[in-house]
Coordinates of C-alpha atoms in Angstrom, one line a residue:
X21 CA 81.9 0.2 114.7
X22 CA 83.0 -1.6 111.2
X23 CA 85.6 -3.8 111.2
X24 CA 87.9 -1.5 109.6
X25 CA 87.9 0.6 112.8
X26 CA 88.3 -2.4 115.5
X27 CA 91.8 -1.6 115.3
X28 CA 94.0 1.8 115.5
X29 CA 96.0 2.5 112.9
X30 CA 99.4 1.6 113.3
X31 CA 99.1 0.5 117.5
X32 CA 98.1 -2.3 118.3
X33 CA 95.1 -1.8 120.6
X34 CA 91.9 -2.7 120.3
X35 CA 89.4 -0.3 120.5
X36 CA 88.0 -1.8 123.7
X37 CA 91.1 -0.6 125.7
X38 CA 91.3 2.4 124.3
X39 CA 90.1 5.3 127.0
X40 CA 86.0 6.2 126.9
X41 CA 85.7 8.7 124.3
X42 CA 82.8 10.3 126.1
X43 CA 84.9 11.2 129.6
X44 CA 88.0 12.3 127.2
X45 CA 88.7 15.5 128.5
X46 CA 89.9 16.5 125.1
X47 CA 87.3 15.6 123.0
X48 CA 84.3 15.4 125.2
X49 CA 82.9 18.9 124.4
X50 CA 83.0 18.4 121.0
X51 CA 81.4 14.5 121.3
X52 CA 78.4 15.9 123.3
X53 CA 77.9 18.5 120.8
X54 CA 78.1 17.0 117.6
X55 CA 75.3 14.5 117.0
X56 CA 73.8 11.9 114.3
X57 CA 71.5 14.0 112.0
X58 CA 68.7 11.2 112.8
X59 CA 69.6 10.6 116.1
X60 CA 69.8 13.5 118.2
X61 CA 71.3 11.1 121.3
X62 CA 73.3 9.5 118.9
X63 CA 77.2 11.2 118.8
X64 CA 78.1 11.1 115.0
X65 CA 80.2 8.3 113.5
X66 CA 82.9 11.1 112.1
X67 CA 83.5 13.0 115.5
X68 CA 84.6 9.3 116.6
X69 CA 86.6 8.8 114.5
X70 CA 88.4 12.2 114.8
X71 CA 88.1 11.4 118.6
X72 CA 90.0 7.9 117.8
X73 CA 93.2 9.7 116.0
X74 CA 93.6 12.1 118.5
X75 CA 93.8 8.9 121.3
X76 CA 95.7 7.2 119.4
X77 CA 98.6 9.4 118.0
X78 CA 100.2 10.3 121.2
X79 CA 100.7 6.2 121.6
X80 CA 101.6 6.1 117.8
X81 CA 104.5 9.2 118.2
X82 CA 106.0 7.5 120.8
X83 CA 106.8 3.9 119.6
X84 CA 107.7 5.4 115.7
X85 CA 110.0 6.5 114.5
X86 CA 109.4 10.7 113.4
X87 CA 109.2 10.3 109.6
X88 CA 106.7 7.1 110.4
X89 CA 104.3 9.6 112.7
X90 CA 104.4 12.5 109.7
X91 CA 103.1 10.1 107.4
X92 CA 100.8 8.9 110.0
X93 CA 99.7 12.3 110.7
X94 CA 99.1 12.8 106.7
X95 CA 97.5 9.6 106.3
X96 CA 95.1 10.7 108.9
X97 CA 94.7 14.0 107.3
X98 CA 94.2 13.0 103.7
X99 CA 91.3 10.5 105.1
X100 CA 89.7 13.3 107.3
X101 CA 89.6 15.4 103.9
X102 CA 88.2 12.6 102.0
X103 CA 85.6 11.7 104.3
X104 CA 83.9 15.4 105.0
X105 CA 84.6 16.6 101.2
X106 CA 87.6 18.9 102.5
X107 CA 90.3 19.5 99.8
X108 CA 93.9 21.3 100.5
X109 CA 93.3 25.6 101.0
X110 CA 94.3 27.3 98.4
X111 CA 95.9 31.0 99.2
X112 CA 93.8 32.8 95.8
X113 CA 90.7 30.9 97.6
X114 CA 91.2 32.3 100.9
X115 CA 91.7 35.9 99.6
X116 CA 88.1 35.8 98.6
X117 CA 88.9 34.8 94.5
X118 CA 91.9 37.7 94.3
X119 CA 95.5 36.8 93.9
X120 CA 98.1 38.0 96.4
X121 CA 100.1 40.9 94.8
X122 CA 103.6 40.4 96.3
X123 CA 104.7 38.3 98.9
X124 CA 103.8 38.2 102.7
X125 CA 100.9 40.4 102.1
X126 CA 98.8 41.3 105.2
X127 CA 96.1 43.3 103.7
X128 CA 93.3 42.3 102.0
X129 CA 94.4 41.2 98.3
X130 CA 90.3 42.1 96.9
X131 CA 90.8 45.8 98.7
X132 CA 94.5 46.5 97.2
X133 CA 92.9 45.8 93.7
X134 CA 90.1 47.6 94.4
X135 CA 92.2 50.4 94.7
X136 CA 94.6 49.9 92.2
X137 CA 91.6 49.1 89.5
X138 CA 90.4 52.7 90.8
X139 CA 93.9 54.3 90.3
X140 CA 93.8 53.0 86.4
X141 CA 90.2 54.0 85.5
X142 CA 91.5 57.2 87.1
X143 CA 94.2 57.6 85.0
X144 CA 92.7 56.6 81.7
X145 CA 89.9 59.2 81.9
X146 CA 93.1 61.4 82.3
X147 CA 94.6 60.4 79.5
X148 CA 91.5 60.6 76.9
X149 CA 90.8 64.1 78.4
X150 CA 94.4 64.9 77.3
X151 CA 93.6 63.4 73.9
X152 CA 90.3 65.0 73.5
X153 CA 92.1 68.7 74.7
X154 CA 95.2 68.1 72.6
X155 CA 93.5 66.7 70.0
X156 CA 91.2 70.3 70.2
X157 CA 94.3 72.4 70.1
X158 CA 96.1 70.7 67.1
X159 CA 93.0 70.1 64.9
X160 CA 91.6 74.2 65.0
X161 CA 94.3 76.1 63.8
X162 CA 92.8 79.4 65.3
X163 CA 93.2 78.0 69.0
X164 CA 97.3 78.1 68.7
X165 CA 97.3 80.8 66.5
X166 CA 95.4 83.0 69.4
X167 CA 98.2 81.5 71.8
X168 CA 101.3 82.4 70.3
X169 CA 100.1 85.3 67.6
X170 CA 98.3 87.9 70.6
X171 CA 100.0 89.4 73.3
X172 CA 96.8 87.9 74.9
X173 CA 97.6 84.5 74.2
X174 CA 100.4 84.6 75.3
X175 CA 99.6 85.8 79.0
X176 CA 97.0 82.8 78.5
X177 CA 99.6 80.1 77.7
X178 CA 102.2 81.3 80.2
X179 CA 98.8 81.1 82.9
X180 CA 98.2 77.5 81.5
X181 CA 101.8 76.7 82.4
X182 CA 101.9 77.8 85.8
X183 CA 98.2 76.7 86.4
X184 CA 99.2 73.1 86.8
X185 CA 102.0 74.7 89.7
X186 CA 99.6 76.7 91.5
X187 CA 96.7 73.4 91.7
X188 CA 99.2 71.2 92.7
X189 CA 99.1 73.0 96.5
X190 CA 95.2 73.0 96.9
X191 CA 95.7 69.1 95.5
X192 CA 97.9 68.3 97.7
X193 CA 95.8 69.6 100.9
X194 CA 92.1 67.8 99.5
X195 CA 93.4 65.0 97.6
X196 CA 91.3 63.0 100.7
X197 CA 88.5 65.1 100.3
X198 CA 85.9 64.3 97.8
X199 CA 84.6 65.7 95.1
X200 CA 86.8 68.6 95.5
X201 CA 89.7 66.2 95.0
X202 CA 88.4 65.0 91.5
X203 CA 87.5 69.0 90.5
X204 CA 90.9 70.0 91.7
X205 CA 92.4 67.1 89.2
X206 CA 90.3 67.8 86.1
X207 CA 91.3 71.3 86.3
X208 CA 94.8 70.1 86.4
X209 CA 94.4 67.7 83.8
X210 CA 93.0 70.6 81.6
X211 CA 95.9 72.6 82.3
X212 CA 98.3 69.8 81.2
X213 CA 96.4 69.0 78.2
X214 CA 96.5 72.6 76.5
X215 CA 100.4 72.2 77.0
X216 CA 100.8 68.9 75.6
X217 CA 98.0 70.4 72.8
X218 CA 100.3 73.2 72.3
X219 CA 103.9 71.1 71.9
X220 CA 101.8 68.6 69.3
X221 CA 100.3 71.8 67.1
X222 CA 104.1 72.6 65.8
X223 CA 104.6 68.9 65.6
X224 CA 104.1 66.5 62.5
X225 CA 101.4 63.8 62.8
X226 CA 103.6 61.2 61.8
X227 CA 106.3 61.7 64.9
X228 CA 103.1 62.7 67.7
X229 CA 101.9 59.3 66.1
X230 CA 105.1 57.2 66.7
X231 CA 105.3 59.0 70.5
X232 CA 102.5 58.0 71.2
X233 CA 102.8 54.4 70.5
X234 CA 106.2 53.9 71.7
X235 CA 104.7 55.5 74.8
X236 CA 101.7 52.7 75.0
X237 CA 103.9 50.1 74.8
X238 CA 106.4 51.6 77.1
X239 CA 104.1 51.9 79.8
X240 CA 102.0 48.9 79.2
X241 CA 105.3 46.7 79.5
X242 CA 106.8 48.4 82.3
X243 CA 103.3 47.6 84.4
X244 CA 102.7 44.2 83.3
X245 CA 106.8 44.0 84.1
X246 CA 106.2 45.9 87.5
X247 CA 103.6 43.4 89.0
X248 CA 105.3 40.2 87.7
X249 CA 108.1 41.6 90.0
X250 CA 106.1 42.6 92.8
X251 CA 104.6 38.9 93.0
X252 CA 107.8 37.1 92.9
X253 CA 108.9 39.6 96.0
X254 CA 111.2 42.2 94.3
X255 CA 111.2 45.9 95.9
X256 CA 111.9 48.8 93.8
X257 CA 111.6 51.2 96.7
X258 CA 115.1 51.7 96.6
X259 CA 114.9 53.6 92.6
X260 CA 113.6 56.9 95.1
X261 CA 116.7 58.7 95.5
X262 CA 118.6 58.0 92.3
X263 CA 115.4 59.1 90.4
X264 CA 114.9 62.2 92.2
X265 CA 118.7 63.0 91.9
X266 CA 118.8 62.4 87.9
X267 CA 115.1 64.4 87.5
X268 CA 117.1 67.5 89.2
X269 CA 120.0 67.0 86.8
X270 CA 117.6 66.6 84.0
X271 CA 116.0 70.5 85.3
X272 CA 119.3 71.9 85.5
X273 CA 120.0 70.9 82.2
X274 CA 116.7 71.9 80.8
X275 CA 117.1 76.2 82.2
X276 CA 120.7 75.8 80.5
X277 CA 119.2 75.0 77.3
X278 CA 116.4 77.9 77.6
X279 CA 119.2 80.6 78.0
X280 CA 122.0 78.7 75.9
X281 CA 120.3 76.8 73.5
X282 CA 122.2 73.4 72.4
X283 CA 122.5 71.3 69.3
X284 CA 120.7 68.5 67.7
X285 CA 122.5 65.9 69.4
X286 CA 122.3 67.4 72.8
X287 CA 118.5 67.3 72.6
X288 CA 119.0 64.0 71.3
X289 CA 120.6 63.7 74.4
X290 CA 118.3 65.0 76.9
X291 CA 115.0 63.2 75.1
X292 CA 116.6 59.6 75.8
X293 CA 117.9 60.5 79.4
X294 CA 114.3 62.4 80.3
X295 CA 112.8 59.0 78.7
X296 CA 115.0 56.3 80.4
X297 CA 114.3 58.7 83.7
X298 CA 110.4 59.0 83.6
X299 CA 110.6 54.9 82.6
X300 CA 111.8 54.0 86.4
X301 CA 109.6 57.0 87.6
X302 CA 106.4 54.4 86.2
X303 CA 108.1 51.3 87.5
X304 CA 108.6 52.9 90.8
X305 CA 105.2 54.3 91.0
X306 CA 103.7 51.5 90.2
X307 CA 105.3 49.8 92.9
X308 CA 104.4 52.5 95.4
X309 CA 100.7 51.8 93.9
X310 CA 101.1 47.9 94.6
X311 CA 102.3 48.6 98.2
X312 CA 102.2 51.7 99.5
X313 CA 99.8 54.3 99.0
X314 CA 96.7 54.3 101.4
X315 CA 93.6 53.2 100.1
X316 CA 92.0 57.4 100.4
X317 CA 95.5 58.5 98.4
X318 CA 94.5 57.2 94.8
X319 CA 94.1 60.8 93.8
X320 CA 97.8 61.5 94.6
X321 CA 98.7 58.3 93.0
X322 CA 96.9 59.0 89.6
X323 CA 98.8 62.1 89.8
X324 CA 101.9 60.9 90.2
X325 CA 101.1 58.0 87.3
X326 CA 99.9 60.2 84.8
X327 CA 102.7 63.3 84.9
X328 CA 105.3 59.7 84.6
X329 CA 103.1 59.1 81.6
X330 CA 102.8 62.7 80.4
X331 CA 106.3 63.3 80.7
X332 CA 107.6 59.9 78.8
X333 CA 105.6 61.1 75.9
X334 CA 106.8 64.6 75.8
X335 CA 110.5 63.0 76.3
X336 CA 109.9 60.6 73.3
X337 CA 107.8 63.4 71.5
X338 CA 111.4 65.9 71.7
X339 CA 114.0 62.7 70.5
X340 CA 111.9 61.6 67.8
X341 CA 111.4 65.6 66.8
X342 CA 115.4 66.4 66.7
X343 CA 116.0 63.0 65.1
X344 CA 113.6 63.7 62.2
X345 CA 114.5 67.4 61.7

């Protein structure tokens, strides 16, 4: 052995009274398993000199102070690294190349976004559908015409209405299920597109245009916001039950307004509450999508995201409307 190993580190001993590494009961296993690459009878020089730290540190501990022994013990560490090419784990490395989403997560980071990649590629199909529909409806004139100028039309539109009601059940049951899970939501998405059509053919382009940007960024910010939170450990579980409370408000005051129609100012009103409402419904589904929906649930999830996003824009679409008229 070289003559910088004829001593242990730190205790005085040579290595000639140090204990046989061979009969070690600690180490012998690994000593008569680990052999020189050209000499099979050979043990390797690097299981030796693991074998000689783990001798020696007991002797080390006890005659040292404890700060002396921790920087012992690192000193033996940081040369163990250096000498088989080993370098400090890093947490992104370990999770296969995919960053943790929040803290103390158990799962597998690459899995949860898996699924919440899915749940957005989901939800933008969604969305151009309702763009492509909507876009439909407002562009030929004879499509809303038929809807609200024939008693036919009207049956239709009132059907469209309730058709997003009476999928949600059947949804609700197969959203596991494929492909009758996706089938089920592109007829629901259909359904919500003619009604969103339908409120954006008696609409101007200019305020449809503004809703819809102020809704990009909206949502765009309140995600990016949503999973800077989520990794610095913040939990917005608790939103549940004041959102739910203020979206019943919000559909009490909407059947007052269909039999007592309000003011100007009161729709004013409603469009900024029904936005500031539907902005923690994103921020708390979003949340639920970081943590806890199950990986076979991105159906519901999508669901749940786009009618936060549907419902922003129909909000913003109603206070820019009574502002500008």
């Amino acid at each position: 052995m070289s003559a910088r190993w004829a001593w242990c580190t730190r205790c005085i001993r040579p290595m000639s009274q140090l204990p046989s590494l061979r009969r070690h009961p600690r180490i012998e296993k690994v000593v008569l398993s680990s052999s020189h690459p050209i000499s099979p009878s050979t043990p390797c020089p690097t299981v030796r000199l693991l074998s000689v730290f783990v001798l020696c540190l007991p002797s080390c501990r006890s005659r040292l102070r404890r700060p002396a022994y921790e920087t012992l013990a690192k000193r033996a560490r940081e040369r163990l690294a250096a000498m088989f090419g080993f370098r400090k784990a890093d947490p992104d490395l370990e999770a296969g190349g995919a960053s943790l989403l929040y803290p103390g997560m158990t799962e597998s980071p690459e899995l949860r976004w898996a699924f919440v990649r899915k749940i957005y590629v989901i939800l933008a199909v969604q969305l151009a559908m309702t763009a492509a529909v909507s876009g439909f409806v407002v562009k030929v004139p004879a499509v809303s015409n038929f809807f609200v100028s024939s008693n036919a039309g009207i049956a239709l539109y009132i059907f469209l209405i309730i058709l997003p009601f009476i999928v949600l059940c059947p949804l609700h049951y197969y959203h596991q299920k494929h492909p009758v899970n996706l089938l089920l939501l592109g007829l629901f998405t259909v359904a919500i597109s003619f009604a969103v059509g339908m409120t954006c053919a008696f609409t101007s382009g200019k305020i449809i245009l503004e809703a819809a940007i102020l809704t990009a960024v909206v949502v765009i910010s309140l995600t990016a916001y949503t999973f800077w939170a989520a990794k610095r450990g913040h939990d917005f579980n608790f939103l549940g039950p004041f959102l739910f409370a203020a979206i019943m408000v919000l559909m009490v005051f909407s059947l007052i307004q269909i039999f007592f129609p309000l003011g100007k100012v009161s729709v004013m009103i409603y469009g900024g509450l029904a936005s500031l409402i539907f902005c923690g419904y994103i921020i708390y589904d979003t949340d639920n999508i970081i943590k806890r929906y199950t990986y076979d649930e991105y159906i519901w999830a999508a669901v749940s995201l786009y009618l936060d996003v549907i419902n922003l824009f129909l909000s913003l679409l109603q206070l820019l409307r009574a502002a500008d008229s």
